[in-house]
Coordinates of C-alpha atoms and ligand atoms in Angstrom, one line a residue:
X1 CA -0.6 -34.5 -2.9
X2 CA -1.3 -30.6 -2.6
X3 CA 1.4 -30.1 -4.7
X4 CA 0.5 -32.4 -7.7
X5 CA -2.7 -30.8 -7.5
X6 CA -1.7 -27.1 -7.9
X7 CA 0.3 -28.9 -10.7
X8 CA -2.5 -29.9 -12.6
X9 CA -4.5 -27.2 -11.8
X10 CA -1.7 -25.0 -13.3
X11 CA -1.5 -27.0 -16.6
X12 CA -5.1 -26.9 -16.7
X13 CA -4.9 -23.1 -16.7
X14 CA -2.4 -22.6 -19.4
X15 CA -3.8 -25.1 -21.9
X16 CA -7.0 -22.9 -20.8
X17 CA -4.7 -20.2 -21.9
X18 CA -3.9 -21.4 -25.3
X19 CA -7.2 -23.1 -26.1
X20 CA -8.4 -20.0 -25.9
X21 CA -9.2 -16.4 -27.5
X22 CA -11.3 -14.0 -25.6
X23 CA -10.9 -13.3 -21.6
X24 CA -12.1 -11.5 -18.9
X25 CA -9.6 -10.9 -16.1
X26 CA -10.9 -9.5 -12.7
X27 CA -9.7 -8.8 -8.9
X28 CA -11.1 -7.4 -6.2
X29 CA -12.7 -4.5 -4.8
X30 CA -10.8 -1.9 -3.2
X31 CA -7.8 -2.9 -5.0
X32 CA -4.3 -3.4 -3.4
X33 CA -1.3 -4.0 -4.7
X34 CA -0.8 -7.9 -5.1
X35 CA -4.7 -7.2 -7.0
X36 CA -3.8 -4.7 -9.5
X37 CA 0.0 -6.3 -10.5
X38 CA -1.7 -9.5 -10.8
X39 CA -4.2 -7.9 -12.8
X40 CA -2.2 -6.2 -15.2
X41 CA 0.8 -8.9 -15.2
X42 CA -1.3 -11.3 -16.5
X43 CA -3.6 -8.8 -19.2
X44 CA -0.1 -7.9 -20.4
X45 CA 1.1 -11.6 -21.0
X46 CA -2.3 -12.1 -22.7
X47 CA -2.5 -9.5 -25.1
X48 CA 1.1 -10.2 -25.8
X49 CA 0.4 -14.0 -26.8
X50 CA -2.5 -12.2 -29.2
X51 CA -5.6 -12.9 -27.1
X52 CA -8.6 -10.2 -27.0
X53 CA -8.5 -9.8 -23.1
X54 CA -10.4 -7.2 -21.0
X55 CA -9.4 -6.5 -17.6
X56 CA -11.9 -4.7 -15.5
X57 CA -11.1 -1.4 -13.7
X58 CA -12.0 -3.0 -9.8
X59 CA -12.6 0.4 -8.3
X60 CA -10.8 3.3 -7.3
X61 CA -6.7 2.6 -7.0
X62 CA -4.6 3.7 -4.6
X63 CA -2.6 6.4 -6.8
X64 CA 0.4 4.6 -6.1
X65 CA -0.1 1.6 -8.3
X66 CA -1.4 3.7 -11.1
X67 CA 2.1 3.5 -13.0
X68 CA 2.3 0.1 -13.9
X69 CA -0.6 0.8 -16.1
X70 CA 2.1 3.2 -18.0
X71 CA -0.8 5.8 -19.3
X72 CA -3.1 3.2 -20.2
X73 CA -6.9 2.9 -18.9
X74 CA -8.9 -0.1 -17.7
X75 CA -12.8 -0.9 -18.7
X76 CA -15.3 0.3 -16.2
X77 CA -17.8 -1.9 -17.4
X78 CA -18.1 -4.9 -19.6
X79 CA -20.2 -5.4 -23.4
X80 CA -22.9 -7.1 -22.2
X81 CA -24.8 -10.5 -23.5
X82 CA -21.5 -11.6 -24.6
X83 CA -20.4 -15.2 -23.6
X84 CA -16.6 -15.0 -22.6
X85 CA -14.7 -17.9 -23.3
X86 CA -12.4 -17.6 -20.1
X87 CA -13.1 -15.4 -16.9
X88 CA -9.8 -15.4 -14.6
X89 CA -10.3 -14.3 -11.1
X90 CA -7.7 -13.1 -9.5
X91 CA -7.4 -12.7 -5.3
X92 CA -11.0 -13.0 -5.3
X93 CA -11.8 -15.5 -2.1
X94 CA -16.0 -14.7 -2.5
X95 CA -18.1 -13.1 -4.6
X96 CA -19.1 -9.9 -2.5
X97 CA -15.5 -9.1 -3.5
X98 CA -16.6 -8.9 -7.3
X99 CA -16.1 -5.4 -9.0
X100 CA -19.1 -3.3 -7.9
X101 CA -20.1 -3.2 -11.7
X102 CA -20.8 -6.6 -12.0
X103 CA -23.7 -7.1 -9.8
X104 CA -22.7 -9.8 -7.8
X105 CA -22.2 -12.0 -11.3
X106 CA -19.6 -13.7 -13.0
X107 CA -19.8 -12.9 -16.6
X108 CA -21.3 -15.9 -18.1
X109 CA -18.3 -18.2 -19.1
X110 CA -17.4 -21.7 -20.6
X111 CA -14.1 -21.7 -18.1
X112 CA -13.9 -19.6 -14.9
X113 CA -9.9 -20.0 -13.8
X114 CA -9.8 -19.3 -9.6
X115 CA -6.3 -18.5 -8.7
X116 CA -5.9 -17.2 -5.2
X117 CA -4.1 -17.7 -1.8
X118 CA -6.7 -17.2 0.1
X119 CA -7.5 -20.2 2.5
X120 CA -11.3 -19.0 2.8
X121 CA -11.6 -18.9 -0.9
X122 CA -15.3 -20.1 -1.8
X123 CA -15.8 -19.8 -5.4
X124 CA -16.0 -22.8 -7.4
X125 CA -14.5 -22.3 -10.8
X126 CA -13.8 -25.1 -13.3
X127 CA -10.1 -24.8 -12.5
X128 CA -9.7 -23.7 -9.0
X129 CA -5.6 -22.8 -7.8
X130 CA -5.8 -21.7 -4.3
X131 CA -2.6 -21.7 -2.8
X132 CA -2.7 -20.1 1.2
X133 CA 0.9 -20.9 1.5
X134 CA 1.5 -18.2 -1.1
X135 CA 2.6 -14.5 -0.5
X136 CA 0.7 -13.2 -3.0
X137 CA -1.5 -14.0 -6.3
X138 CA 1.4 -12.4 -7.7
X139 CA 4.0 -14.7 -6.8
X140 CA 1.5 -17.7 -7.9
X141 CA 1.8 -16.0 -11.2
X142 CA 5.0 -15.4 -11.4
X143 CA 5.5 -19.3 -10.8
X144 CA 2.9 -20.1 -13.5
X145 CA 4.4 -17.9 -16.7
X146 CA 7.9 -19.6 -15.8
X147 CA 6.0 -23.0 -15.8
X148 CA 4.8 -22.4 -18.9
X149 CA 7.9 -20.6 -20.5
X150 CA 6.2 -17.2 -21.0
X151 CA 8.5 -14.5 -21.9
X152 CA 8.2 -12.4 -18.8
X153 CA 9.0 -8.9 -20.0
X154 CA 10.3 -6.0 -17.5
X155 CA 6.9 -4.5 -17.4
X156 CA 5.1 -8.0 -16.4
X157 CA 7.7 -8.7 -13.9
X158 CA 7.8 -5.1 -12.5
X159 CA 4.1 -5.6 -11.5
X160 CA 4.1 -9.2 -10.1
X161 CA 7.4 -8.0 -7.9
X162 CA 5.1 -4.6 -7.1
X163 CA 2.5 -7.5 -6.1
X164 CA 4.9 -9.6 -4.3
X165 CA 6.0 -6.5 -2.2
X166 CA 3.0 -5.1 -1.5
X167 CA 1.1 -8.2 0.1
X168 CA 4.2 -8.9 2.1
X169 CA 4.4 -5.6 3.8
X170 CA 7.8 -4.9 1.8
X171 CA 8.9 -8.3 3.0
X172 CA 8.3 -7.7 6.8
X173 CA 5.1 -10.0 7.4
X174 CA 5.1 -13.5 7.9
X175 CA 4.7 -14.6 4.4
X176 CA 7.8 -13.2 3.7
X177 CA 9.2 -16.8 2.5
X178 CA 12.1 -18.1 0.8
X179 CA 9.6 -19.2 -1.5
X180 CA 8.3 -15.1 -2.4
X181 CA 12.0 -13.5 -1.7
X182 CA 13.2 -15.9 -4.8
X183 CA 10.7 -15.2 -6.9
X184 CA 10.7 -11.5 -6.5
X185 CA 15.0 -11.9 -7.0
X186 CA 13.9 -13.9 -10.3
X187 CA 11.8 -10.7 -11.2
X188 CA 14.6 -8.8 -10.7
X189 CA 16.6 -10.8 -13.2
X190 CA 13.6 -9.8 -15.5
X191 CA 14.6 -6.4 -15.2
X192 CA 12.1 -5.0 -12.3
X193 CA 14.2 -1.7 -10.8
X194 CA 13.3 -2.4 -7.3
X195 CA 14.2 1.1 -5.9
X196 CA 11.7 2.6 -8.9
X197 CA 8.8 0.1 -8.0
X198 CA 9.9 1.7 -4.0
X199 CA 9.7 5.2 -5.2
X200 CA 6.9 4.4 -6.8
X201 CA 5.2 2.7 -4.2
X202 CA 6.5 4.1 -0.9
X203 CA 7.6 7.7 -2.1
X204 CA 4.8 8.9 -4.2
X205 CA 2.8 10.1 -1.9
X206 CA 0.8 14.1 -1.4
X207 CA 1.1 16.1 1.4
X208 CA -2.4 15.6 1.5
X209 CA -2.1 12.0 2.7
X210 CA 0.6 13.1 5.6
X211 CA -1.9 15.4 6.5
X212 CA -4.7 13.0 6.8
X213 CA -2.3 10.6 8.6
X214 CA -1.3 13.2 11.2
X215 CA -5.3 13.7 12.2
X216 CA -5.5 10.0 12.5
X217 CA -2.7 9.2 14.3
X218 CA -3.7 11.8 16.8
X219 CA -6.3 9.0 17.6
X220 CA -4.4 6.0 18.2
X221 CA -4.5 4.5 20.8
X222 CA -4.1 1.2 22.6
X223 CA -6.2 -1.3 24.5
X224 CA -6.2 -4.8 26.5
X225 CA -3.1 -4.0 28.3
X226 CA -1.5 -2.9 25.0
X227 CA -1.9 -5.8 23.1
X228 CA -4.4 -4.0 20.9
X229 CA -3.9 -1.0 19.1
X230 CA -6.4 1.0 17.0
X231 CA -6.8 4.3 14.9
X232 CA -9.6 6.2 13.1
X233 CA -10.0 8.1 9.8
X234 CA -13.3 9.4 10.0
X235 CA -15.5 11.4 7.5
X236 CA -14.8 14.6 9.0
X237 CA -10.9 14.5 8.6
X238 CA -11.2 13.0 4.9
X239 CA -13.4 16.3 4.1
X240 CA -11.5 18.3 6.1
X241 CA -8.0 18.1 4.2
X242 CA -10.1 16.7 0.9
X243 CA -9.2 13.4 0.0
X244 CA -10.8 10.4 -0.3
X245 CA -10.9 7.3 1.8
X246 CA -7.6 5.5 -0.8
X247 CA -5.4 7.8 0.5
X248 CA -5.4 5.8 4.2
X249 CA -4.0 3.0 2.4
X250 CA -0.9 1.5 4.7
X251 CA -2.6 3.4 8.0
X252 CA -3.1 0.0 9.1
X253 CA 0.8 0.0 9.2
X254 CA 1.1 2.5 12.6
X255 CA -0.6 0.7 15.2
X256 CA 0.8 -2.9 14.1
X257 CA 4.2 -1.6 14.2
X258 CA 3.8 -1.0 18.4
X259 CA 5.6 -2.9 20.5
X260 CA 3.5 -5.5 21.9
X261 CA 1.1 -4.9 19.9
X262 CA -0.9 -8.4 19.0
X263 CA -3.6 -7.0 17.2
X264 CA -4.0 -3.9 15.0
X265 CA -7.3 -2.1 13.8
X266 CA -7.7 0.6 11.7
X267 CA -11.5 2.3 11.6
X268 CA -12.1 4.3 8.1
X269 CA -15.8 6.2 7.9
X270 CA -16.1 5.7 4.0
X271 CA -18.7 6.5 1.6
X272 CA -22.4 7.2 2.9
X273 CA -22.4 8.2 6.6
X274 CA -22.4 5.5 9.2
X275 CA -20.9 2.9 7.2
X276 CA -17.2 1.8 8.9
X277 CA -14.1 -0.2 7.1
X278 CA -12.5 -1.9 9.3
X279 CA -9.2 -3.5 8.6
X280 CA -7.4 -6.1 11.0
X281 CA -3.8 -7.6 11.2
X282 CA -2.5 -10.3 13.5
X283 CA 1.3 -10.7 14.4
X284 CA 0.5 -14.2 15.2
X285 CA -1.5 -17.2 13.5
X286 CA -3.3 -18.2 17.1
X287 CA -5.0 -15.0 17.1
X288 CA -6.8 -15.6 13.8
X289 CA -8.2 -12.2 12.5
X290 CA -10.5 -13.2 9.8
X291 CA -13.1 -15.2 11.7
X292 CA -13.6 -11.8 13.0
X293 CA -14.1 -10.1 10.0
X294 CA -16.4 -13.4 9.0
X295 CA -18.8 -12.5 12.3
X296 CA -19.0 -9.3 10.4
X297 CA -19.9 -10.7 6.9
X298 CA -16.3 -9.6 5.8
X299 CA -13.2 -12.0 5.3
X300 CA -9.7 -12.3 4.3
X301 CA -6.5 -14.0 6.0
X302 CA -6.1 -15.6 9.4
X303 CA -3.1 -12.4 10.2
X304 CA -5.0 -9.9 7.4
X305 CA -8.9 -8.9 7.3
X306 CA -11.4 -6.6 6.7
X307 CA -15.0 -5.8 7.2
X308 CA -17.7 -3.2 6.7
X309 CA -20.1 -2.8 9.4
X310 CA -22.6 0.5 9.7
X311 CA -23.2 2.1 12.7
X312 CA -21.8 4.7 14.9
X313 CA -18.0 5.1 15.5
X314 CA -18.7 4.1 19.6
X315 CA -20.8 0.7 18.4
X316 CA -18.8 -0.1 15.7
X317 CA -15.7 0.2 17.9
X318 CA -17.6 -1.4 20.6
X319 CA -18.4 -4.2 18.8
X320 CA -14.9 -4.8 17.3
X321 CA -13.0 -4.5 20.4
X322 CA -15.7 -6.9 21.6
X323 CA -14.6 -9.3 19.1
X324 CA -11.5 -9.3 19.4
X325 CA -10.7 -9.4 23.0
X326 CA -12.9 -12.9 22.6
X327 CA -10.2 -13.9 20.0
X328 CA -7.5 -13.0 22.4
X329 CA -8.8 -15.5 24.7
X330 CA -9.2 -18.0 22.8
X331 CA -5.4 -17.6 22.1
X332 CA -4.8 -17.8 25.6
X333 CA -4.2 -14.1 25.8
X334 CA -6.5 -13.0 28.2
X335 CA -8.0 -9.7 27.4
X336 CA -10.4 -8.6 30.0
X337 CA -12.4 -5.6 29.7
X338 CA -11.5 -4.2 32.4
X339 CA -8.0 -3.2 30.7
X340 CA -10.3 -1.5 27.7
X341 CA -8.4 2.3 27.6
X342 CA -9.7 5.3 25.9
X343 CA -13.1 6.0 24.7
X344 CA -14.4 6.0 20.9
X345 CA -12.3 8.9 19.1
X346 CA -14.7 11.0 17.3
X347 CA -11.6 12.9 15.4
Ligands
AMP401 P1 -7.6 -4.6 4.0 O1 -7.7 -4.4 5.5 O2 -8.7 -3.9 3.2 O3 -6.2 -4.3 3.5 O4 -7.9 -6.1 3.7 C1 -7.1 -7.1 4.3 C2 -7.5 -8.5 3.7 O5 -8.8 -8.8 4.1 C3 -7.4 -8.6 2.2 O6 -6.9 -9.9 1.9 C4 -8.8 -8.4 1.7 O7 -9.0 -9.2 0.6 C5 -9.6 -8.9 2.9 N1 -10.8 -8.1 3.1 C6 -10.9 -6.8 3.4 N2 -12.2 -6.4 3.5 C7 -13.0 -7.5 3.2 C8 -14.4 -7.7 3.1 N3 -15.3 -6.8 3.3 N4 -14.8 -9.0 2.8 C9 -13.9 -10.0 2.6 N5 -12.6 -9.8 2.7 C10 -12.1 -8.6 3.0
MN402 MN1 -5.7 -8.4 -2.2
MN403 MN1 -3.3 -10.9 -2.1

């Protein structure tokens, strides 16, 4: 049944596609990489079939992903008072996630297109695609231009397999299927260089970042019997080697990739003062990480999530660990307090 549903909805969205002349594509804040290859696989596919499409910058990118805009430059802002015909949000599961620039609003729209694999997605477009069993908003894509016999040219490709990659942690995490590993081989056939997007992605990086990551690292540390592991970027290392918070993207990485490790936090003081990023990974889909980003008003994927909460580094941490060693027990892991290790790192 799921199945002839994300059928139809599919058809839906590509007679949307023709029907149509002017879109607005967006993703989410603090971009990644399945957001921004989604994002500019699809403008490219839509400017290429002739349709005015605007696809707006979602706030500062990770440098690493700047190349598969090859030179060009995104909108910061939309003309305003206009009435789109389609708005397409992409790996958007709620509307806190909308570009900053937007005010909380979805340009006004006669068809608002949902595609996301998100299970928590709560927007209600007029075709919604939400596909949780999906790697990526990437690999949804790249089944959707073969369903509808787009052309997929080496540039589209080369950002839906940069999505792909990206969102399955290079094809380590769970949702590393046979389902995302053929469609990223198809992309291949459609001329993606994979060790060029790698280079790109994974070997692009300033000595700046390696700096950063050598003050953070100096914090991690593990808790619950090491079954928890966590690690902080705070305000006074990003000003210390001068970089901004982007540059900790894939920190997260470290303490999940401990032995033993069931749950992995990564602490990031960005923007004003007191206000902490948390991100959260799971190894396992008992110990559900989002509904503890949710108690936090943040969100994301039972084994992937995030939250901003503001606060001190010792409360926030506090509260977190708090958190999660309830989840842990929930999952019949128990996690008493007791085994708690280290105090907050002030770095
Ligand atoms: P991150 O830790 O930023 O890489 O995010 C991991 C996952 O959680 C991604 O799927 C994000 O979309 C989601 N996420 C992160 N932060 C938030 C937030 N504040 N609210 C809702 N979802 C979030
Ligand atoms: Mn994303
Ligand atoms: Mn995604």
């Amino acid at each position: 049944m799921k199945h002839r549903e994300d059928a139809s909805a599919r058809d839906r969205i590509i007679s949307a596609i023709e029907e149509n002349d002017v879109f607005v594509i967006l993703t989410h804040v603090s971009p990644d990489g399945d957001s921004i290859g989604s994002l500019v696989a699809l403008w490219r596919v839509l400017v290429h079939r002739g349709k005015q499409c605007f696809a707006l910058f979602p706030g500062d990118m990770p440098p690493e992903y700047l190349f598969l805009l090859g030179g060009e430059d995104l909108p910061r802002s939309l003309p305003s008072g206009q009435k789109w015909d389609v708005v397409v949000l992409l790996d958007i599961p709620s509307i806190s996630r909308l570009p900053l620039s937007l005010n909380r609003q979805i340009p006004p729209c006669k068809e608002l297109i949902n595609i996301d694999h998100h299970e928590s997605n709560d927007i209600r477009g007029t075709i919604n695609w939400v596909d949780p069993s999906a790697s990526s908003v990437g690999e949804m894509l790249c089944h959707l231009l073969e369903h509808a016999r787009y052309d997929v040219s080496s540039e589209v490709a080369t950002a839906l397999y940069t999505a792909i990659l990206t969102d399955t942690g290079s094809f380590r995490f769970p949702n590393t299927t046979s389902s995302s590993l053929r469609a990223a081989a198809r992309l291949v056939t459609y001329g993606v260089n994979p060790a060029r997007v790698a280079q790109h992605v994974y070997g692009s990086h300033s000595l700046r970042k390696f700096q950063l990551l050598g003050l953070a690292l100096a914090t991690l540390q593990t808790c619950f019997s090491g079954k928890v592991a966590y690690m902080w970027v705070t305000r006074k290392m990003l000003d210390e080697v001068g970089v901004s918070p982007v540059e900790a993207d894939g920190f997260i990485n470290f303490p999940r990739e401990i032995k033993g490790v069931e749950v992995a936090i990564l602490f990031k003081q960005e923007g004003p003062e007191g206000e902490v990023k948390v991100s959260l990974r799971s190894k396992r889909r008992n110990v559900v990480v989002s509904r503890v980003a949710e108690m936090f008003h943040g969100g994301g994927h039972p084994l992937a999530a995030g939250c901003t909460l503001s606060g001190s580094a010792e409360t926030v941490q506090e509260l977190i660990l708090k958190a999660i060693a309830e989840e842990l027990e929930q999952a019949g892991m128990a996690a008493s307090a007791s085994s708690l290790s280290g105090s907050p790192s002030k770095g």
